[in-house]
Coordinates of C-alpha atoms in Angstrom, one line a residue:
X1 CA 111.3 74.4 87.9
X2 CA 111.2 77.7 87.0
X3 CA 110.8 80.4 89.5
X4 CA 110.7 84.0 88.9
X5 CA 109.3 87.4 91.5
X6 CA 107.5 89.9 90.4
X7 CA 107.7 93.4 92.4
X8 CA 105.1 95.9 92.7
X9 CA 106.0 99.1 94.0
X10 CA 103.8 102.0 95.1
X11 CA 104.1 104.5 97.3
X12 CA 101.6 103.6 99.7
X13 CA 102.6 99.4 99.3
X14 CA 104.7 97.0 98.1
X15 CA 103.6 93.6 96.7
X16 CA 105.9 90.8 95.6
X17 CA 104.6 87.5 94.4
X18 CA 105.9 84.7 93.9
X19 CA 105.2 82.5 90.2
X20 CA 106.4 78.9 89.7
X21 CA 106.0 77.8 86.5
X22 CA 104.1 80.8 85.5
X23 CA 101.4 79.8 88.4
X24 CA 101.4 82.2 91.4
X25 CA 101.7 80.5 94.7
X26 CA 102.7 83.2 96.9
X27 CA 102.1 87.2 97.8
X28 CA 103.0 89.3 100.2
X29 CA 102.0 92.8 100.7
X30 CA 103.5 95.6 103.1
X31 CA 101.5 98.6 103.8
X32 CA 103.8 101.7 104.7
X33 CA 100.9 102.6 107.3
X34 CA 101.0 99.3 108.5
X35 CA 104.5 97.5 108.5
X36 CA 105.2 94.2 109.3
X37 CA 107.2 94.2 112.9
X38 CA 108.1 90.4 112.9
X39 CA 112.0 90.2 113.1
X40 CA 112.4 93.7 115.0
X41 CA 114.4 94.1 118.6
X42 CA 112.7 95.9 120.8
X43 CA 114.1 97.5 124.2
X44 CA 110.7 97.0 126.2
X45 CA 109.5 96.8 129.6
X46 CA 107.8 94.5 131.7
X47 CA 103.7 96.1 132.5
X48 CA 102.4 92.7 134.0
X49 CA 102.8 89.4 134.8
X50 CA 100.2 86.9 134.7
X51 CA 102.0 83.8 136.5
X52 CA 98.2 82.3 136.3
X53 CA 98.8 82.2 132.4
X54 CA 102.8 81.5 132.7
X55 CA 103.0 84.7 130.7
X56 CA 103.8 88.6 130.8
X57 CA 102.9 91.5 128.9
X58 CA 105.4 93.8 127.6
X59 CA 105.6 97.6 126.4
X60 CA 107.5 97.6 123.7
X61 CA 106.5 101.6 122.5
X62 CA 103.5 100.1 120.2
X63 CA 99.9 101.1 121.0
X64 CA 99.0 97.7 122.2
X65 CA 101.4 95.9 124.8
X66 CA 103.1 92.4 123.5
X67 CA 102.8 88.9 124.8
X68 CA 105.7 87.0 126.1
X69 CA 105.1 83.6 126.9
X70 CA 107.2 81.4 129.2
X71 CA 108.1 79.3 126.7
X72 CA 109.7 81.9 124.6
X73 CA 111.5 83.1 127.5
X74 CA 115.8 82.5 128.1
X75 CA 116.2 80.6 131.2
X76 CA 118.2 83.2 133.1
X77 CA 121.1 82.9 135.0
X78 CA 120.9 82.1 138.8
X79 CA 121.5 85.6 140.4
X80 CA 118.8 87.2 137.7
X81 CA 115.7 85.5 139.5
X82 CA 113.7 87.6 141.5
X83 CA 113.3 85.5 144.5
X84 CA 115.2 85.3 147.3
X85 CA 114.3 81.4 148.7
X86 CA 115.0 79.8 145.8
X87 CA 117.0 76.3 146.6
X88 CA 120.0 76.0 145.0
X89 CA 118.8 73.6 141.9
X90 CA 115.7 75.0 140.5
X91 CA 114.7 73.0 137.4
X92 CA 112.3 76.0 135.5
X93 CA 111.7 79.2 137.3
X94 CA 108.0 80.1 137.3
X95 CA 108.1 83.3 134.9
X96 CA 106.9 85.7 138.1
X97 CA 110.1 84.6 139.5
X98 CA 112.3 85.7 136.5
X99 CA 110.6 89.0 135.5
X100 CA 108.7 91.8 137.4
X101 CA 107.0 94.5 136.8
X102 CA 109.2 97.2 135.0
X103 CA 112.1 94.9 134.5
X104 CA 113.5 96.0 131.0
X105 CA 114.9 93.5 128.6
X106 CA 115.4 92.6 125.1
X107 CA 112.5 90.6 123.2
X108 CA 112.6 90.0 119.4
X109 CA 109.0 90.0 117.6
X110 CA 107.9 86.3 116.4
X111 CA 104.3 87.0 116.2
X112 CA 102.4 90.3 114.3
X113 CA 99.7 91.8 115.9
X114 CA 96.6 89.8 114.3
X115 CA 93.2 90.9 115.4
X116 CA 92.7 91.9 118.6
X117 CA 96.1 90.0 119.9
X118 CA 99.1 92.0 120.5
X119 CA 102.2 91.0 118.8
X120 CA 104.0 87.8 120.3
X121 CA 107.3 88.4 121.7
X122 CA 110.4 86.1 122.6
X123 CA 113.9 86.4 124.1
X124 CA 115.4 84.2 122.1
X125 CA 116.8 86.3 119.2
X126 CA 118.0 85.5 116.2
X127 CA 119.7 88.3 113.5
X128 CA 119.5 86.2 109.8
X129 CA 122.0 87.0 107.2
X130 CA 122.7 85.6 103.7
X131 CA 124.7 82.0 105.0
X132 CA 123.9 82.4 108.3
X133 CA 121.4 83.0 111.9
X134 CA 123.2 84.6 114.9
X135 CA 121.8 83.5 118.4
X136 CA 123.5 85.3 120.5
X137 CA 122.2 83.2 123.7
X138 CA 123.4 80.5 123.3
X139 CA 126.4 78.1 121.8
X140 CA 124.6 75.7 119.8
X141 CA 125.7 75.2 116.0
X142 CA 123.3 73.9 113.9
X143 CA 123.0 73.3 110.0
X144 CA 120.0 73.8 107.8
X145 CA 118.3 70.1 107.0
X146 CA 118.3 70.9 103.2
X147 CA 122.1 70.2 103.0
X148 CA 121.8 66.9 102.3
X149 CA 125.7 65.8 102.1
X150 CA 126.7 64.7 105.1
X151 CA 130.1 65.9 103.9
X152 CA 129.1 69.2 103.3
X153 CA 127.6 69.3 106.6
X154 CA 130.5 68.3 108.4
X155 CA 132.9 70.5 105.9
X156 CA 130.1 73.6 107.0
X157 CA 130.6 72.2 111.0
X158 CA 134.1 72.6 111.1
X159 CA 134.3 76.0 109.0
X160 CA 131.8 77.9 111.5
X161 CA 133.8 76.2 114.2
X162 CA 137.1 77.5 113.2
X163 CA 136.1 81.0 112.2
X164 CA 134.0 81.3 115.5
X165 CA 136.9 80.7 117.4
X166 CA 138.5 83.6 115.8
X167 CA 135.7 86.0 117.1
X168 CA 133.8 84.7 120.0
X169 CA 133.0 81.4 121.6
X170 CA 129.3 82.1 123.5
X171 CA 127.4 82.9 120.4
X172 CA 125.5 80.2 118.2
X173 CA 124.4 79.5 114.5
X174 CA 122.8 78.2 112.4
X175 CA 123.8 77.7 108.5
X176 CA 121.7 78.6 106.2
X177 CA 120.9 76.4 103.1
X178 CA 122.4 79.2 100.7
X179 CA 125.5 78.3 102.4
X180 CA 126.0 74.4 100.5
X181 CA 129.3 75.1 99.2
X182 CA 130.8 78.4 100.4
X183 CA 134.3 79.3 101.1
X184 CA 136.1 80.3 104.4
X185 CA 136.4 84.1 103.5
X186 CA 133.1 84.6 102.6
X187 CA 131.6 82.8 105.5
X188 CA 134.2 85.2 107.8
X189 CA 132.6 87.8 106.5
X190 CA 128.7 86.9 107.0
X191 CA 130.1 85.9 110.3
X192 CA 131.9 89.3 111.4
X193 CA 128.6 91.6 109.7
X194 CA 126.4 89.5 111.9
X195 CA 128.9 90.3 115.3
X196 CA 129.3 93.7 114.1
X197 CA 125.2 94.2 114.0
X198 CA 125.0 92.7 117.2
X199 CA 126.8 94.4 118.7
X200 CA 125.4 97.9 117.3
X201 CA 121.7 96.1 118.6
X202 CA 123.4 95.6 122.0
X203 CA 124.6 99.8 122.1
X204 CA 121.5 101.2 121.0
X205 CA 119.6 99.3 123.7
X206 CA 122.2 100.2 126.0
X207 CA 122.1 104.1 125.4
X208 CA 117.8 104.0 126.2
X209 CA 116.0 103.5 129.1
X210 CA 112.5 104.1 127.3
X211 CA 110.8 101.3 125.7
X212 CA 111.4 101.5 121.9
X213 CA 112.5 99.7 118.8
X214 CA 116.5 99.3 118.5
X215 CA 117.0 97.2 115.2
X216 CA 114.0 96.9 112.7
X217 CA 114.4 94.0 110.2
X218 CA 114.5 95.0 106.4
X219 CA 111.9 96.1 104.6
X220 CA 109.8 93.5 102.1
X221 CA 111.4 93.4 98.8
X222 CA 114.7 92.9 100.5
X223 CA 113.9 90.4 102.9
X224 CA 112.2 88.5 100.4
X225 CA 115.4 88.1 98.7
X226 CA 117.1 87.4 102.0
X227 CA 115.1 84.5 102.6
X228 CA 114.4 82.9 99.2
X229 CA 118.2 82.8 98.3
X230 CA 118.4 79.0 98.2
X231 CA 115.9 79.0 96.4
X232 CA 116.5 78.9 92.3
X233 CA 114.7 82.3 90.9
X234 CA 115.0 82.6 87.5
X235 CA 114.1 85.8 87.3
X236 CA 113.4 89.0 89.2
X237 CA 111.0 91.3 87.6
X238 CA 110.9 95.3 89.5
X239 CA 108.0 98.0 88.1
X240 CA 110.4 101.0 89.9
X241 CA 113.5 102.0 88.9
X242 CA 114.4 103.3 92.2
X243 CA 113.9 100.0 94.0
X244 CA 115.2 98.1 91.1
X245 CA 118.2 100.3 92.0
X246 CA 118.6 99.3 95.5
X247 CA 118.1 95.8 95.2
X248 CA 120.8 95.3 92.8
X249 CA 123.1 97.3 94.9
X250 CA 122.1 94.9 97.9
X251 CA 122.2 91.7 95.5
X252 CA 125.9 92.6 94.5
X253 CA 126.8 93.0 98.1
X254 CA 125.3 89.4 99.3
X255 CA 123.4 87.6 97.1
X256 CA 125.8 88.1 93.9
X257 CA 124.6 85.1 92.3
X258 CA 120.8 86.9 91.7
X259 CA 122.2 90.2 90.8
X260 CA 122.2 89.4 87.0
X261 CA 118.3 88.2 87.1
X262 CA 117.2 91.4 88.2
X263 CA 115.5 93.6 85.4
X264 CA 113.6 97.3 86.2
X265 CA 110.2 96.5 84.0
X266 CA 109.4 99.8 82.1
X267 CA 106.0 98.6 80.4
X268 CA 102.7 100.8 80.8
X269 CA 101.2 98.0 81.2
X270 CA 100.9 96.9 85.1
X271 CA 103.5 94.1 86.3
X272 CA 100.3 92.1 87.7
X273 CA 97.8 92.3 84.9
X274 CA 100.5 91.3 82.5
X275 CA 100.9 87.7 84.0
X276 CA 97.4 87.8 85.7
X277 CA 98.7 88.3 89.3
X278 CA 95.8 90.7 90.2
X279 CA 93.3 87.8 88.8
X280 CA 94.6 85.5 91.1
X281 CA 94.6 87.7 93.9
X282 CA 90.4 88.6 94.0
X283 CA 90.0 84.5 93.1
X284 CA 92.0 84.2 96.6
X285 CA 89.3 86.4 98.6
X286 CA 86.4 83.7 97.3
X287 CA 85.1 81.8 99.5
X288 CA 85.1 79.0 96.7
X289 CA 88.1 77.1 94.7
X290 CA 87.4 75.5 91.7
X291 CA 89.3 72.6 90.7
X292 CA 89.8 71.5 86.8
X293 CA 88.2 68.2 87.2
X294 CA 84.8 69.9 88.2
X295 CA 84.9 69.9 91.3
X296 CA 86.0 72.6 94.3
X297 CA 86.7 73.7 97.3
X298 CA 85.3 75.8 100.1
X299 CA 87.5 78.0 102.7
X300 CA 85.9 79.0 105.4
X301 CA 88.3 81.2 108.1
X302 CA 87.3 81.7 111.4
X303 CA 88.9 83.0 114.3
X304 CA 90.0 79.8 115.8
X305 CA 90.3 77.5 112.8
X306 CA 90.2 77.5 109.0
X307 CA 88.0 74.6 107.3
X308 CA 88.5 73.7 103.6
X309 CA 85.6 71.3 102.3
X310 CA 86.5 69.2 99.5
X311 CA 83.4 68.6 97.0
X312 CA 83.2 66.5 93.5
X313 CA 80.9 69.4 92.1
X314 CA 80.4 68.3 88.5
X315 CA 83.2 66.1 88.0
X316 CA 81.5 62.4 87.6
X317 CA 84.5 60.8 87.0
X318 CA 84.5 57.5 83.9
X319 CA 85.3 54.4 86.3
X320 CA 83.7 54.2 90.1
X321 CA 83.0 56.2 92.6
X322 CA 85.9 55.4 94.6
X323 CA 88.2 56.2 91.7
X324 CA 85.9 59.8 91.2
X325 CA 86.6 60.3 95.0
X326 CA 90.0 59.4 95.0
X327 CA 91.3 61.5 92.1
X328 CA 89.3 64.5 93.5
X329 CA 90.6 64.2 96.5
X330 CA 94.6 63.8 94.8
X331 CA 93.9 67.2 93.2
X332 CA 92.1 68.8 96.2
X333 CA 95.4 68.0 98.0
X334 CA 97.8 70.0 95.7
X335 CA 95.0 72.9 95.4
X336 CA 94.8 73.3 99.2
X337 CA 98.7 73.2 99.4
X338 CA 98.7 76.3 97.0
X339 CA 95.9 77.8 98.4
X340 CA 97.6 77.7 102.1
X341 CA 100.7 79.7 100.4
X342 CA 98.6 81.8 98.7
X343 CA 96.2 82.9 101.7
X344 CA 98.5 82.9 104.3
X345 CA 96.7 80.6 105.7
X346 CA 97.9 79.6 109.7
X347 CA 96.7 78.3 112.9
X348 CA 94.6 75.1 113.3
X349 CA 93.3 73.9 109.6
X350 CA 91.0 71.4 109.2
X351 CA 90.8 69.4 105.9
X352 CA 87.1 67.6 104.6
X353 CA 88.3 65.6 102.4
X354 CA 85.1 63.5 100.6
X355 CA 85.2 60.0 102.4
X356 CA 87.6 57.3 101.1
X357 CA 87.0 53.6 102.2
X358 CA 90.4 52.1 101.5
X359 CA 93.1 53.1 103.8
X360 CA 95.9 53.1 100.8
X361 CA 94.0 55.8 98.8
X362 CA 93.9 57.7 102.5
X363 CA 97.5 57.9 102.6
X364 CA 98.1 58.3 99.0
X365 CA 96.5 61.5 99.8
X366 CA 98.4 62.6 102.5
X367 CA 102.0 62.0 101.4
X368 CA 100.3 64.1 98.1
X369 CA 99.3 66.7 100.8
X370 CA 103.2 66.6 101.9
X371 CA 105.0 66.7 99.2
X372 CA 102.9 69.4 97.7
X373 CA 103.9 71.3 101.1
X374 CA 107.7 71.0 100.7
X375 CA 108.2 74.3 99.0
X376 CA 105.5 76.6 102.1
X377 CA 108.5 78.4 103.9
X378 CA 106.0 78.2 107.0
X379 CA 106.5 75.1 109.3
X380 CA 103.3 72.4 109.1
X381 CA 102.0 69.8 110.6
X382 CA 100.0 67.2 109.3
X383 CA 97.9 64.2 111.4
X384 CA 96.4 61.2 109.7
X385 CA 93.1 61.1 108.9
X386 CA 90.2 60.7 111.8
X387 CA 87.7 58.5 112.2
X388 CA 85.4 61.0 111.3
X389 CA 87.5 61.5 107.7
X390 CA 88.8 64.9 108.7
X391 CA 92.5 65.5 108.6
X392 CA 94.2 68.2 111.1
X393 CA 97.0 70.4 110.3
X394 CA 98.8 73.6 111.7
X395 CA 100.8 76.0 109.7
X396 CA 102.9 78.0 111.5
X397 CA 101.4 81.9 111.6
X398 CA 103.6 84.6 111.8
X399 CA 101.7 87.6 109.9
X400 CA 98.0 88.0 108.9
X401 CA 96.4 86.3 106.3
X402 CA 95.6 87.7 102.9
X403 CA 91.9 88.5 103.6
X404 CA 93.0 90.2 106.8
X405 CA 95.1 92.3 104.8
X406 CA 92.8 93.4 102.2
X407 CA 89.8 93.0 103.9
X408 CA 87.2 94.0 106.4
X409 CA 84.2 92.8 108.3
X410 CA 81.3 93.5 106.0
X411 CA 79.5 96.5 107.2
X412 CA 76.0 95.0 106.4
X413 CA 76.1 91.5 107.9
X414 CA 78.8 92.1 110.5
X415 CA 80.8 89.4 109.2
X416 CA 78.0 86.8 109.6
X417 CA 78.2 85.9 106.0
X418 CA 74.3 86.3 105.7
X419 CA 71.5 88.8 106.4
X420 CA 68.1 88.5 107.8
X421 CA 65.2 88.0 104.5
X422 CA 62.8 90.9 104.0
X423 CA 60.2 89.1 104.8
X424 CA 62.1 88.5 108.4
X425 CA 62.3 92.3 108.9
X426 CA 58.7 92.8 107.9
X427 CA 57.9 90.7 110.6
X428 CA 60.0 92.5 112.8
X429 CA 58.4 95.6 112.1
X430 CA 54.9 94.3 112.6
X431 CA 55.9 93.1 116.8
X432 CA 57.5 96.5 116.5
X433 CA 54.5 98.6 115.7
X434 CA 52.6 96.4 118.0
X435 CA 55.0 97.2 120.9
X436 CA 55.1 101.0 119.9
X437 CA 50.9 101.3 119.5
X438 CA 50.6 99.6 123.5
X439 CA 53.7 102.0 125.0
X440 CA 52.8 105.4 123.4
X441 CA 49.4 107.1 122.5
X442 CA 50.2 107.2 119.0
X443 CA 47.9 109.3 116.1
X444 CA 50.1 107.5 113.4
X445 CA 53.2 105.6 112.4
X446 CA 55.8 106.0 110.1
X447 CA 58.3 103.5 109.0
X448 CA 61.2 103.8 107.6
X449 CA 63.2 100.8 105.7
X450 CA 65.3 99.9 102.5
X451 CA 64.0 99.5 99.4
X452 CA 63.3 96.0 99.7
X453 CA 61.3 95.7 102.8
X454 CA 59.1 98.4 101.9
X455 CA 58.4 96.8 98.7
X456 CA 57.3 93.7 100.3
X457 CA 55.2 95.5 102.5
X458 CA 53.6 97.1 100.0
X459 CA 53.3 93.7 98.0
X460 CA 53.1 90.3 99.0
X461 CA 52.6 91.7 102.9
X462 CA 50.0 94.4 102.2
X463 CA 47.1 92.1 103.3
X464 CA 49.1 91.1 106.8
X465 CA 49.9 95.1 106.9
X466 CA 46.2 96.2 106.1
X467 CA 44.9 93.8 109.0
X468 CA 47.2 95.2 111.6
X469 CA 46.4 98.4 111.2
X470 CA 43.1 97.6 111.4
X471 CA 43.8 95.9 114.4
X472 CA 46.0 98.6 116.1
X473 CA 43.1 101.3 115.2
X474 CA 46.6 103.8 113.8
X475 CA 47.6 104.5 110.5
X476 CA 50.8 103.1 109.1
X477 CA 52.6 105.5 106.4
X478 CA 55.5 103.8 104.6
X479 CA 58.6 105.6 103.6
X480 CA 61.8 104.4 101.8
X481 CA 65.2 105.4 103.3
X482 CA 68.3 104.7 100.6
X483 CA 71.1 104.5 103.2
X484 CA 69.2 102.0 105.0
X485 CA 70.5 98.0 104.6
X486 CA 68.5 95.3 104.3
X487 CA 67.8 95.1 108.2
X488 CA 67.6 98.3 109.5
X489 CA 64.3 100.0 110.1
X490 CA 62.6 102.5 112.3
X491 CA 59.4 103.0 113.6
X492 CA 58.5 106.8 114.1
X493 CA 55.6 107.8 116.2
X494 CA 54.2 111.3 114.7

């Protein structure tokens, strides 16, 4: 498979997408006025505890306090609890016995901010490099499930072994997948940056009593590279020379392997358009997916859950139904693995997939749904299909999805999706006037609207209007307003 990055760089953003095959299945986009804080140490402090929700909020110098659940919280040596009765073996300390208010301690960002939700914190931390994961909290050693030799795995398991033992026993890691085959030295090394950054992380914290950021993860381009080196990229395509520049310079320090696939594009033509990125991008915001056979899908994301319907459309298929179903539903699978990658998708999904009857076509389309997920860096889940022929999945959601990104609630329908009819708001206006003409001792009305409520007043409502005025015994004067929408209106009393 051939897999290749393209890098957009402005000065206001940077976008990097990822192609396979010359098919986009990725983006990512970083705002300089609104940077990603997932990865970054923070020195914060404690401002509540909520032992009703197991939880704590934590000010961590950002406009809106963090969450820190229990279950992201380090159990904590014996002498840290704050309570005095505690018998001698407690099993899990309720979290209002472990922090307090203005308690200061270390918490690593998991979560972005998304919506109205502060950013989700944890004290586990973990500091990623190119072959390995310091945790500096614990012992364990673990080995990424990717290295499939179990003799590379027990070759990689007694390497970290013996060069941790040249360091420092209490830290743990984990070895990356970039790691399948790499020699002592250069694992030292990774090993001794990683303890040398930690232990930089550990000073800064020390030297501040205010609650602020200590160690702030790299920016985007580079920590795409960071986290895609396993991965086999053909090809890395940069629009700036500058940043073309410093990622070689940080390629040929750890990833030396990529450094000669990296190329500074100098055409006028923009790195997007030229292999139809930007297309791809405004067919991601739709609200519909078509598929080749004819048919398509429909994402709907809501607050709590995103829905994807899966319809045949115009695809009749040549056989049976079943088969039409079945094949639909084979290529909806791979198109709403792509389109989970590509959206940014997370949270609770559910998937409609059109009704199968026989239980092998069912999980057909699952392990189609699986495999096609194999390559989405974010972790899934995926249940079998219900009773009711929905199947329920999680991806893992660490930043906001796509459309939060680029977009906004609409202005007009409030997000609804929909807006009342003009013939709706003409109604409206009619119980308006009504109310207006039996509050006030009005002479005359004047109503203002948009464009198309006052032609259907004028139109297909005139007779209704005609008899109301009539009835109200006050004249009704009409008047267009431009910057009105369709559902706004006013009724003036002159």
């Amino acid at each position: 498979m051939s897999a290749e990055l393209l890098i957009n760089i402005t000065p206001q953003e940077s976008r990097v997408a990822l192609l396979e095959n010359g098919v986009l299945q990725e983006v990512l986009i970083e705002r300089l006025s609104r940077r990603g804080i997932v990865g970054n140490i923070y020195k914060g402090r404690v401002s509540r505890v909520l032992p009703g929700m197991d939880a704590a909020f934590i000010d961590i110098g950002l406009d809106k306090s963090a969450f820190l659940h229990a279950s992201d919280l380090t159990e904590p040596p014996m002498e840290d609890l704050h309570t005095e009765d505690l018998p001698k073996k407690q099993p899990v300390p309720q979290i209002h016995e472990v922090l307090y208010e203005g308690k200061q301690l270390l918490v690593q960002v998991i979560k972005d901010p998304l919506g109205s939700k502060g950013a989700r914190l944890t004290t586990y931390i973990t500091l990623p490099s190119r072959f390995l994961v310091l945790m500096p909290d614990n012992q364990t050693l673990g080995i990424s499930g990717k290295i499939e030799s179990a003799e590379e795995r027990e070759r990689l398991r007694a390497l970290v072994l013996k060069v941790r033992s040249e360091f420092s026993e209490q830290f743990g890691f984990i070895v990356r997948t970039a790691a399948d085959g790499i020699s002592e030295e250069s694992l030292r090394q990774d090993m001794q940056f990683l303890l040398r950054l930690w232990s930089s992380i550990e000073h800064s914290a020390a030297a501040t009593s205010q609650a602020k950021l200590v160690y702030s993860d790299l920016p985007l381009v580079l920590r795409v590279l960071r986290d895609m080196v396993g991965e086999p990229i053909q090809k890395v395509l940069i629009d700036s020379r500058e940043t073309a520049a410093k990622v070689c310079e940080f390629s040929q320090k750890y990833i030396p392997d990529l450094a000669s696939h990296i190329e500074h594009y100098p055409g006028e033509r923009p790195i997007f358009d030229l292999h139809g990125v930007e297309e791809e991008i405004q067919k991601s915001l739709q609200r519909k997916v078509p598929l080749k056979s004819g048919g398509y899908l429909i994402v709907d994301q809501t607050e709590a859950m995103t829905t994807i319907d899966v319809n045949t459309g115009g695809f009749v298929g040549s056989r049976n139904l079943e088969e039409t179903i079945f094949r639909t539903n084979l290529e909806a699978a791979q198109a709403i693995a792509r389109q989970l990658r590509l959206r940014n998708l997370g949270g609770i999904i559910i998937l409609d997939f059109i009704d199968m009857m026989q239980s092998d076509h069912k999980q057909q389309v699952i392990k189609t749904l699986e495999k096609a997920l194999e390559k989405d860096y974010a972790k899934t889940y995926i249940s079998e299909v219900s009773p009711l022929g929905l199947v329920e999945m999680t991806r893992k959601r660490t930043r906001e999805s796509l459309e939060h990104v680029l977009c906004e609630s609409c202005s007009t329908c409030n997000g609804r999706g929909y807006i009342k009819t003009a013939e709706t708001v003409c109604y409206e206006i009619f119980r308006e006037i009504l109310r207006a003409v039996r509050q006030f001792d009005a002479k005359e009305l004047l109503v203002l609207a948009s464009q198309e409520v006052i032609d259907r007043l004028l139109d297909e409502e005139s007779d209704s209007l005609a008899e109301l005025q009539e009835f109200v015994s006050v004249a009704v004067r009409l008047q267009v307003e431009a910057l009105y929408n369709q559902e706004q209106f006013d009724v003036v009393l002159l």
